[in-house]
């Protein structure tokens, strides 16, 4: 069975323990970053389709790996998240922005 996708570190051993033979290769830095982005899309799609909270843990794992690949620690990433929340807020109030009316348009109406 062909997969050609990034997997968690222990997956090849799990496959081998069940008697199958995993065929793997180690990615270079650029390919690793590309595959992490692809994996993120995959995990987000799985969450959107299933609604399973467990998928959020998979998304976080990929996000942390992406950050590390860019030289950013989990702590630094969390600090960025907190700063953005302080500056721009979170999503607690469930606000849907339906439209923005330009100030120029409003002035023309007057």
Coordinates of N, CA, C and O in Angstrom, one line a residue:
X1 N 0.8 -1.2 0.0 CA 0.0 0.0 0.0 C 0.9 1.2 0.0 O 1.8 1.4 0.8
X2 N 0.6 2.1 -0.9 CA 1.4 3.4 -1.0 C 0.8 4.4 -0.1 O -0.4 4.6 0.0
X3 N 1.7 5.2 0.5 CA 1.2 6.3 1.4 C 1.8 7.6 1.0 O 1.1 8.6 0.9
X4 N 3.1 7.7 0.9 CA 3.8 8.9 0.6 C 3.3 10.1 1.4 O 2.9 11.1 0.9
X5 N 3.4 10.0 2.7 CA 3.0 11.1 3.6 C 3.8 11.0 4.9 O 4.3 10.0 5.3
X6 N 3.9 12.2 5.5 CA 4.6 12.3 6.7 C 3.9 11.6 7.8 O 2.7 11.8 7.9
X7 N 4.6 10.9 8.6 CA 4.0 10.1 9.7 C 4.7 10.4 11.0 O 5.9 10.9 11.0
X8 N 4.0 10.2 12.1 CA 4.6 10.3 13.4 C 5.8 9.4 13.6 O 5.9 8.3 12.9
X9 N 6.8 9.7 14.4 CA 8.1 9.0 14.5 C 7.9 7.5 14.8 O 8.8 6.8 14.4
X10 N 6.9 7.1 15.6 CA 6.8 5.7 16.0 C 6.0 4.9 15.0 O 6.0 3.7 15.2
X11 N 5.4 5.5 14.0 CA 4.6 4.7 13.1 C 5.3 3.6 12.4 O 4.8 2.5 12.3
X12 N 6.6 3.8 11.9 CA 7.3 2.7 11.2 C 7.4 1.5 12.2 O 7.3 0.3 11.7
X13 N 7.8 1.7 13.4 CA 7.9 0.6 14.4 C 6.6 -0.1 14.6 O 6.6 -1.3 14.8
X14 N 5.5 0.7 14.7 CA 4.2 0.1 14.9 C 3.8 -0.8 13.7 O 3.3 -1.9 13.9
X15 N 4.1 -0.4 12.5 CA 3.9 -1.2 11.3 C 4.7 -2.4 11.3 O 4.2 -3.5 11.1
X16 N 6.0 -2.3 11.7 CA 6.9 -3.5 11.7 C 6.4 -4.5 12.8 O 6.5 -5.7 12.5
X17 N 6.0 -4.0 13.9 CA 5.5 -4.9 15.0 C 4.3 -5.8 14.6 O 4.1 -6.9 15.1
X18 N 3.5 -5.2 13.7 CA 2.4 -6.0 13.2 C 2.7 -6.9 12.1 O 1.8 -7.6 11.5
X19 N 4.0 -7.0 11.7 CA 4.5 -7.9 10.7 C 4.6 -7.4 9.3 O 5.1 -8.1 8.4
X20 N 4.3 -6.1 9.1 CA 4.5 -5.5 7.8 C 5.8 -4.8 7.7 O 6.5 -4.6 8.7
X21 N 6.2 -4.4 6.5 CA 7.5 -3.8 6.3 C 7.3 -2.3 5.9 O 6.9 -2.1 4.8
X22 N 7.7 -1.4 6.7 CA 7.6 0.0 6.3 C 8.7 0.4 5.5 O 9.9 0.1 5.7
X23 N 8.5 1.1 4.4 CA 9.5 1.6 3.5 C 9.5 3.2 3.7 O 8.5 3.8 3.4
X24 N 10.6 3.7 4.2 CA 10.6 5.1 4.6 C 11.9 5.8 4.0 O 12.8 5.1 3.5
X25 N 11.9 7.1 4.1 CA 13.1 7.9 3.8 C 13.0 9.1 4.7 O 12.0 9.5 5.2
X26 N 14.2 9.7 5.0 CA 14.3 10.9 5.8 C 14.3 12.1 4.9 O 15.0 12.1 3.9
X27 N 13.4 13.1 5.2 CA 13.2 14.2 4.3 C 14.3 15.3 4.6 O 14.7 15.5 5.7
X28 N 14.7 16.0 3.5 CA 15.6 17.2 3.8 C 14.7 18.3 4.3 O 13.5 18.2 4.4
X29 N 15.3 19.4 4.7 CA 14.6 20.5 5.4 C 13.5 21.0 4.6 O 12.4 21.2 5.1
X30 N 13.7 21.3 3.3 CA 12.6 21.9 2.5 C 11.5 20.9 2.3 O 10.3 21.3 2.4
X31 N 11.8 19.7 2.0 CA 10.7 18.7 1.9 C 10.0 18.5 3.2 O 8.7 18.3 3.1
X32 N 10.7 18.5 4.3 CA 10.0 18.4 5.6 C 9.0 19.5 5.8 O 7.9 19.2 6.2
X33 N 9.4 20.7 5.5 CA 8.5 21.8 5.7 C 7.3 21.7 4.8 O 6.2 22.0 5.2
X34 N 7.5 21.3 3.6 CA 6.4 21.1 2.6 C 5.4 20.0 3.1 O 4.2 20.2 3.1
X35 N 6.0 18.9 3.6 CA 5.2 17.8 4.1 C 4.5 18.2 5.4 O 3.3 17.7 5.6
X36 N 5.1 19.0 6.2 CA 4.4 19.5 7.4 C 3.2 20.3 7.0 O 2.1 20.2 7.7
X37 N 3.3 21.1 6.1 CA 2.2 22.0 5.6 C 1.1 21.1 5.1 O -0.1 21.3 5.3
X38 N 1.5 20.1 4.3 CA 0.5 19.2 3.7 C -0.2 18.4 4.8 O -1.4 18.2 4.8
X39 N 0.6 18.0 5.9 CA 0.0 17.3 7.0 C -0.9 18.1 7.8 O -2.0 17.6 8.2
X40 N -0.6 19.4 7.9 CA -1.5 20.3 8.6 C -2.9 20.4 7.9 O -3.9 20.3 8.5
X41 N -2.9 20.5 6.6 CA -4.1 20.5 5.8 C -4.9 19.2 6.0 O -6.1 19.2 6.2
X42 N -4.2 18.1 6.0 CA -4.8 16.8 6.2 C -5.5 16.7 7.6 O -6.6 16.3 7.7
X43 N -4.8 17.2 8.6 CA -5.3 17.1 10.0 C -6.5 18.0 10.2 O -7.4 17.7 10.9
X44 N -6.4 19.2 9.6 CA -7.5 20.2 9.7 C -8.7 19.6 9.0 O -9.8 19.7 9.6
X45 N -8.5 19.0 7.9 CA -9.7 18.4 7.1 C -10.3 17.3 8.0 O -11.5 17.2 8.0
X46 N -9.4 16.5 8.6 CA -10.0 15.4 9.4 C -10.8 15.9 10.6 O -11.9 15.4 10.9
X47 N -10.3 17.0 11.2 CA -11.1 17.6 12.3 C -12.4 18.2 11.8 O -13.5 18.0 12.4
X48 N -12.4 18.9 10.7 CA -13.6 19.6 10.1 C -14.6 18.5 9.8 O -15.8 18.7 10.0
X49 N -14.1 17.4 9.2 CA -15.1 16.4 8.8 C -15.6 15.5 9.9 O -16.8 15.1 9.9
X50 N -14.7 15.2 10.9 CA -15.2 14.3 12.0 C -15.6 15.1 13.2 O -16.5 14.6 14.0
X51 N -15.1 16.3 13.5 CA -15.5 17.0 14.7 C -14.8 16.4 16.0 O -15.1 16.8 17.1
X52 N -14.0 15.4 15.8 CA -13.4 14.8 17.0 C -12.3 15.6 17.6 O -11.3 16.1 16.9
X53 N -12.4 15.9 18.9 CA -11.4 16.7 19.6 C -10.0 16.1 19.5 O -9.0 16.9 19.5
X54 N -9.9 14.8 19.4 CA -8.6 14.2 19.3 C -7.8 14.7 18.1 O -6.6 14.8 18.1
X55 N -8.5 15.1 17.1 CA -7.9 15.6 15.9 C -7.2 17.0 16.2 O -6.2 17.3 15.5
X56 N -7.7 17.7 17.1 CA -7.1 19.0 17.5 C -5.7 18.7 18.1 O -4.8 19.5 17.9
X57 N -5.5 17.6 18.8 CA -4.2 17.2 19.4 C -3.2 17.0 18.2 O -2.1 17.4 18.3
X58 N -3.7 16.3 17.2 CA -2.9 16.1 16.0 C -2.5 17.4 15.3 O -1.4 17.6 14.9
X59 N -3.5 18.3 15.2 CA -3.2 19.6 14.6 C -2.1 20.3 15.4 O -1.2 20.9 14.9
X60 N -2.2 20.3 16.8 CA -1.2 21.0 17.6 C 0.1 20.3 17.4 O 1.1 21.1 17.4
X61 N 0.2 19.0 17.3 CA 1.5 18.3 17.1 C 2.2 18.8 15.8 O 3.4 19.1 15.8
X62 N 1.4 19.0 14.8 CA 1.9 19.5 13.5 C 2.3 20.9 13.6 O 3.4 21.3 13.1
X63 N 1.5 21.7 14.3 CA 1.8 23.1 14.5 C 3.1 23.3 15.2 O 4.0 24.1 14.9
X64 N 3.3 22.5 16.3 CA 4.6 22.6 17.1 C 5.8 22.2 16.2 O 6.8 22.8 16.3
X65 N 5.6 21.1 15.4 CA 6.7 20.7 14.5 C 7.0 21.8 13.5 O 8.2 22.0 13.2
X66 N 6.0 22.4 12.9 CA 6.2 23.5 12.0 C 6.9 24.7 12.6 O 7.9 25.2 12.0
X67 N 6.5 25.0 13.8 CA 7.2 26.1 14.6 C 8.7 25.7 14.8 O 9.6 26.5 14.5
X68 N 8.9 24.5 15.2 CA 10.3 24.0 15.5 C 11.1 24.1 14.2 O 12.3 24.5 14.2
X69 N 10.5 23.7 13.1 CA 11.2 23.7 11.8 C 11.6 25.1 11.4 O 12.5 25.3 10.6
X70 N 10.8 26.1 11.9 CA 11.1 27.5 11.6 C 12.0 28.1 12.7 O 12.2 29.4 12.7
X71 N 12.4 27.3 13.7 CA 13.3 27.8 14.7 C 12.6 28.5 15.9 O 13.1 29.3 16.6
X72 N 11.3 28.2 16.0 CA 10.4 28.8 17.1 C 10.0 27.7 18.1 O 9.5 26.7 17.7
X73 N 10.3 28.0 19.3 CA 9.9 27.0 20.4 C 8.4 27.1 20.7 O 7.7 28.0 20.3
X74 N 7.9 26.0 21.4 CA 6.5 26.0 21.8 C 6.3 27.2 22.7 O 5.2 27.9 22.6
X75 N 7.2 27.5 23.6 CA 7.1 28.7 24.5 C 7.0 30.0 23.7 O 6.1 30.8 23.9
X76 N 7.9 30.2 22.7 CA 7.8 31.4 21.9 C 6.5 31.5 21.1 O 5.9 32.6 21.0
X77 N 6.0 30.4 20.6 CA 4.8 30.3 19.9 C 3.6 30.7 20.8 O 2.8 31.5 20.4
X78 N 3.6 30.2 22.0 CA 2.6 30.5 22.9 C 2.6 32.0 23.3 O 1.6 32.6 23.5
X79 N 3.8 32.5 23.4 CA 4.0 34.0 23.7 C 3.4 34.8 22.6 O 2.7 35.8 22.8
X80 N 3.6 34.4 21.3 CA 3.1 35.1 20.2 C 1.5 35.0 20.2 O 0.9 36.0 19.9
X81 N 1.0 33.8 20.6 CA -0.4 33.7 20.6 C -1.0 34.6 21.7 O -2.0 35.3 21.4
X82 N -0.4 34.7 22.8 CA -0.9 35.5 23.9 C -0.8 37.0 23.5 O -1.8 37.7 23.8
X83 N 0.2 37.4 22.9 CA 0.4 38.8 22.4 C -0.7 39.2 21.5 O -1.4 40.2 21.6
X84 N -1.0 38.3 20.5 CA -2.0 38.5 19.5 C -3.4 38.6 20.2 O -4.2 39.4 19.8
X85 N -3.6 37.7 21.2 CA -4.9 37.7 21.9 C -5.1 39.1 22.7 O -6.2 39.6 22.7
X86 N -4.0 39.5 23.3 CA -4.0 40.8 24.0 C -4.4 42.0 23.0 O -5.2 42.8 23.3
X87 N -3.7 41.9 21.9 CA -3.8 43.0 20.9 C -5.1 43.0 20.1 O -5.7 44.0 19.8
X88 N -5.5 41.8 19.7 CA -6.6 41.6 18.8 C -7.8 40.9 19.3 O -8.9 40.7 18.7
X89 N -7.6 40.3 20.5 CA -8.7 39.5 21.1 C -8.6 38.0 20.7 O -7.8 37.6 19.9
X90 N -9.6 37.3 21.2 CA -9.7 35.9 20.9 C -10.9 35.7 20.0 O -11.3 36.5 19.2
X91 N -11.6 34.5 20.2 CA -12.8 34.3 19.5 C -14.0 34.0 20.4 O -15.0 33.4 20.0
X92 N -13.8 34.4 21.7 CA -14.8 34.1 22.7 C -16.2 34.7 22.4 O -17.2 34.1 22.8
X93 N -16.2 35.8 21.8 CA -17.5 36.5 21.6 C -18.3 36.1 20.4 O -19.4 36.6 20.1
X94 N -17.7 35.2 19.6 CA -18.4 34.6 18.5 C -18.8 35.6 17.4 O -19.8 35.5 16.7
X95 N -17.9 36.6 17.2 CA -18.3 37.7 16.3 C -18.0 37.2 14.8 O -16.9 36.8 14.5
X96 N -19.0 37.4 14.0 CA -18.9 37.2 12.5 C -18.9 38.5 11.9 O -19.9 39.3 12.0
X97 N -17.9 38.9 11.2 CA -17.8 40.2 10.5 C -18.5 40.0 9.1 O -18.0 39.3 8.2
X98 N -19.7 40.5 9.0 CA -20.5 40.4 7.8 C -20.0 41.3 6.7 O -20.0 40.9 5.5
X99 N -19.5 42.5 7.0 CA -19.2 43.5 6.0 C -18.4 44.6 6.7 O -18.6 44.8 7.9
X100 N -17.7 45.3 5.9 CA -17.0 46.6 6.3 C -17.4 47.6 5.3 O -17.2 47.5 4.1
X101 N -18.1 48.7 5.8 CA -18.4 49.8 5.0 C -17.4 50.8 5.1 O -17.0 51.3 6.2
X102 N -16.8 51.2 4.0 CA -15.7 52.2 4.0 C -16.1 53.5 4.5 O -17.2 54.0 4.3
X103 N -15.3 54.2 5.3 CA -15.6 55.5 5.8 C -15.8 56.5 4.7 O -16.7 57.4 4.9
X104 N -15.2 56.3 3.6 CA -15.4 57.2 2.4 C -16.9 57.0 1.9 O -17.5 58.0 1.6
X105 N -17.4 55.8 1.9 CA -18.8 55.6 1.4 C -19.7 56.2 2.4 O -20.7 56.9 2.0
X106 N -19.5 56.1 3.7 CA -20.3 56.7 4.7 C -20.3 58.3 4.6 O -21.4 58.9 4.7
X107 N -19.2 58.9 4.3 CA -19.1 60.3 4.2 C -19.9 60.8 2.9 O -20.5 61.9 2.9
X108 N -19.8 60.0 1.9 CA -20.5 60.4 0.6 C -22.0 60.4 0.8 O -22.7 61.1 0.1
X109 N -22.6 59.6 1.7 CA -24.0 59.5 2.0 C -24.5 60.8 2.7 O -25.6 61.1 2.6
X110 N -23.6 61.4 3.4 CA -24.0 62.6 4.2 C -24.1 63.8 3.3 O -24.0 64.1 2.3

